[in-house]
Amino acid sequence: MEKLFIICTFDCSFQYYEETVKQWVKEQGDGIVIDYELVKINDHKSHSFYTVSSLEEFTEILDTEWAREWDKANNCKDIVYKLELVE
């Protein structure tokens, strides 16, 4: 399992973004997205935390034609960080 932190900016409303992410995880993330949490920073910015089964498979579902078109239509930009426990 991998832990990810994503900073996302977008032109749509946070509510629409949140609904889209929920649908995307349900339809595309089954077996890949173990858990996620969105944190609203403002109407056009979110921080999110994901636990995924495979970083490679998660990257693939981020780069589908549907996802690229949605990102373009909503001016959505993601910065993805892989989190590691500091001991």
Coordinates of C-alpha atoms in Angstrom, one line a residue:
M1 CA 0.0 0.0 0.0
E2 CA 1.1 3.5 -0.7
K3 CA 0.1 6.8 1.0
L4 CA -0.4 9.9 -1.1
F5 CA -0.9 13.6 -0.5
I6 CA -2.4 15.5 -3.4
I7 CA -2.8 19.3 -3.8
C8 CA -5.5 20.1 -6.3
T9 CA -6.6 23.4 -7.8
F10 CA -9.7 23.7 -10.1
D11 CA -12.1 26.2 -11.6
C12 CA -15.3 24.4 -10.7
S13 CA -16.9 24.6 -7.3
F14 CA -15.6 22.4 -4.5
Q15 CA -18.9 20.7 -4.2
Y16 CA -18.8 19.6 -7.9
Y17 CA -15.2 18.5 -7.5
E18 CA -16.0 16.5 -4.4
E19 CA -19.0 14.8 -6.2
T20 CA -16.8 14.0 -9.2
V21 CA -14.0 12.5 -7.1
K22 CA -16.6 10.3 -5.3
Q23 CA -18.0 9.0 -8.6
W24 CA -14.5 8.6 -10.1
V25 CA -13.3 6.5 -7.1
K26 CA -16.4 4.4 -7.2
E27 CA -16.2 3.7 -11.0
Q28 CA -12.4 3.7 -11.6
G29 CA -10.8 3.2 -8.2
D30 CA -12.3 -0.1 -7.1
G31 CA -9.5 -2.3 -5.8
I32 CA -7.0 0.5 -6.2
V33 CA -8.2 3.3 -3.9
I34 CA -8.4 1.8 -0.4
D35 CA -9.3 5.0 1.3
Y36 CA -9.3 8.7 0.7
E37 CA -10.2 12.0 2.4
L38 CA -10.7 15.4 0.8
V39 CA -10.0 18.6 2.7
K40 CA -11.5 21.8 1.4
I41 CA -9.0 24.6 1.4
N42 CA -11.2 27.1 -0.4
D43 CA -13.8 27.0 -3.2
H44 CA -11.1 26.1 -5.8
K45 CA -8.5 24.2 -3.9
S46 CA -8.4 20.8 -2.1
H47 CA -5.8 18.8 -0.2
S48 CA -6.5 15.1 -0.3
F49 CA -5.0 12.0 1.3
Y50 CA -5.2 8.6 -0.5
T51 CA -4.3 5.1 0.5
V52 CA -3.8 3.1 -2.7
S53 CA -3.0 -0.5 -3.4
S54 CA -0.7 0.3 -6.3
L55 CA 0.9 3.6 -7.2
E56 CA 1.3 2.5 -10.8
E57 CA -2.4 1.5 -11.1
F58 CA -3.5 4.8 -9.4
T59 CA -1.4 6.8 -11.9
E60 CA -3.1 4.9 -14.7
I61 CA -6.6 5.9 -13.6
L62 CA -5.4 9.5 -13.2
D63 CA -4.4 9.5 -16.9
T64 CA -7.4 8.1 -18.6
E65 CA -9.0 10.0 -21.5
W66 CA -12.0 10.8 -19.3
A67 CA -9.8 12.2 -16.5
R68 CA -7.7 14.3 -19.0
E69 CA -10.8 15.8 -20.5
W70 CA -12.3 16.5 -17.1
D71 CA -9.1 18.2 -15.9
K72 CA -8.9 20.3 -19.1
A73 CA -12.6 21.4 -18.8
N74 CA -12.2 22.3 -15.2
N75 CA -8.6 23.7 -15.3
C76 CA -7.7 21.0 -12.7
K77 CA -4.1 20.7 -11.7
D78 CA -2.8 18.0 -9.3
I79 CA 0.5 17.9 -7.4
V80 CA 1.0 14.3 -6.1
Y81 CA 3.3 13.5 -3.2
K82 CA 4.2 10.0 -1.9
L83 CA 4.2 10.0 1.9
E84 CA 6.6 7.9 3.9
L85 CA 6.7 7.4 7.7
V86 CA 9.6 9.1 9.4
E87 CA 10.9 6.9 12.2

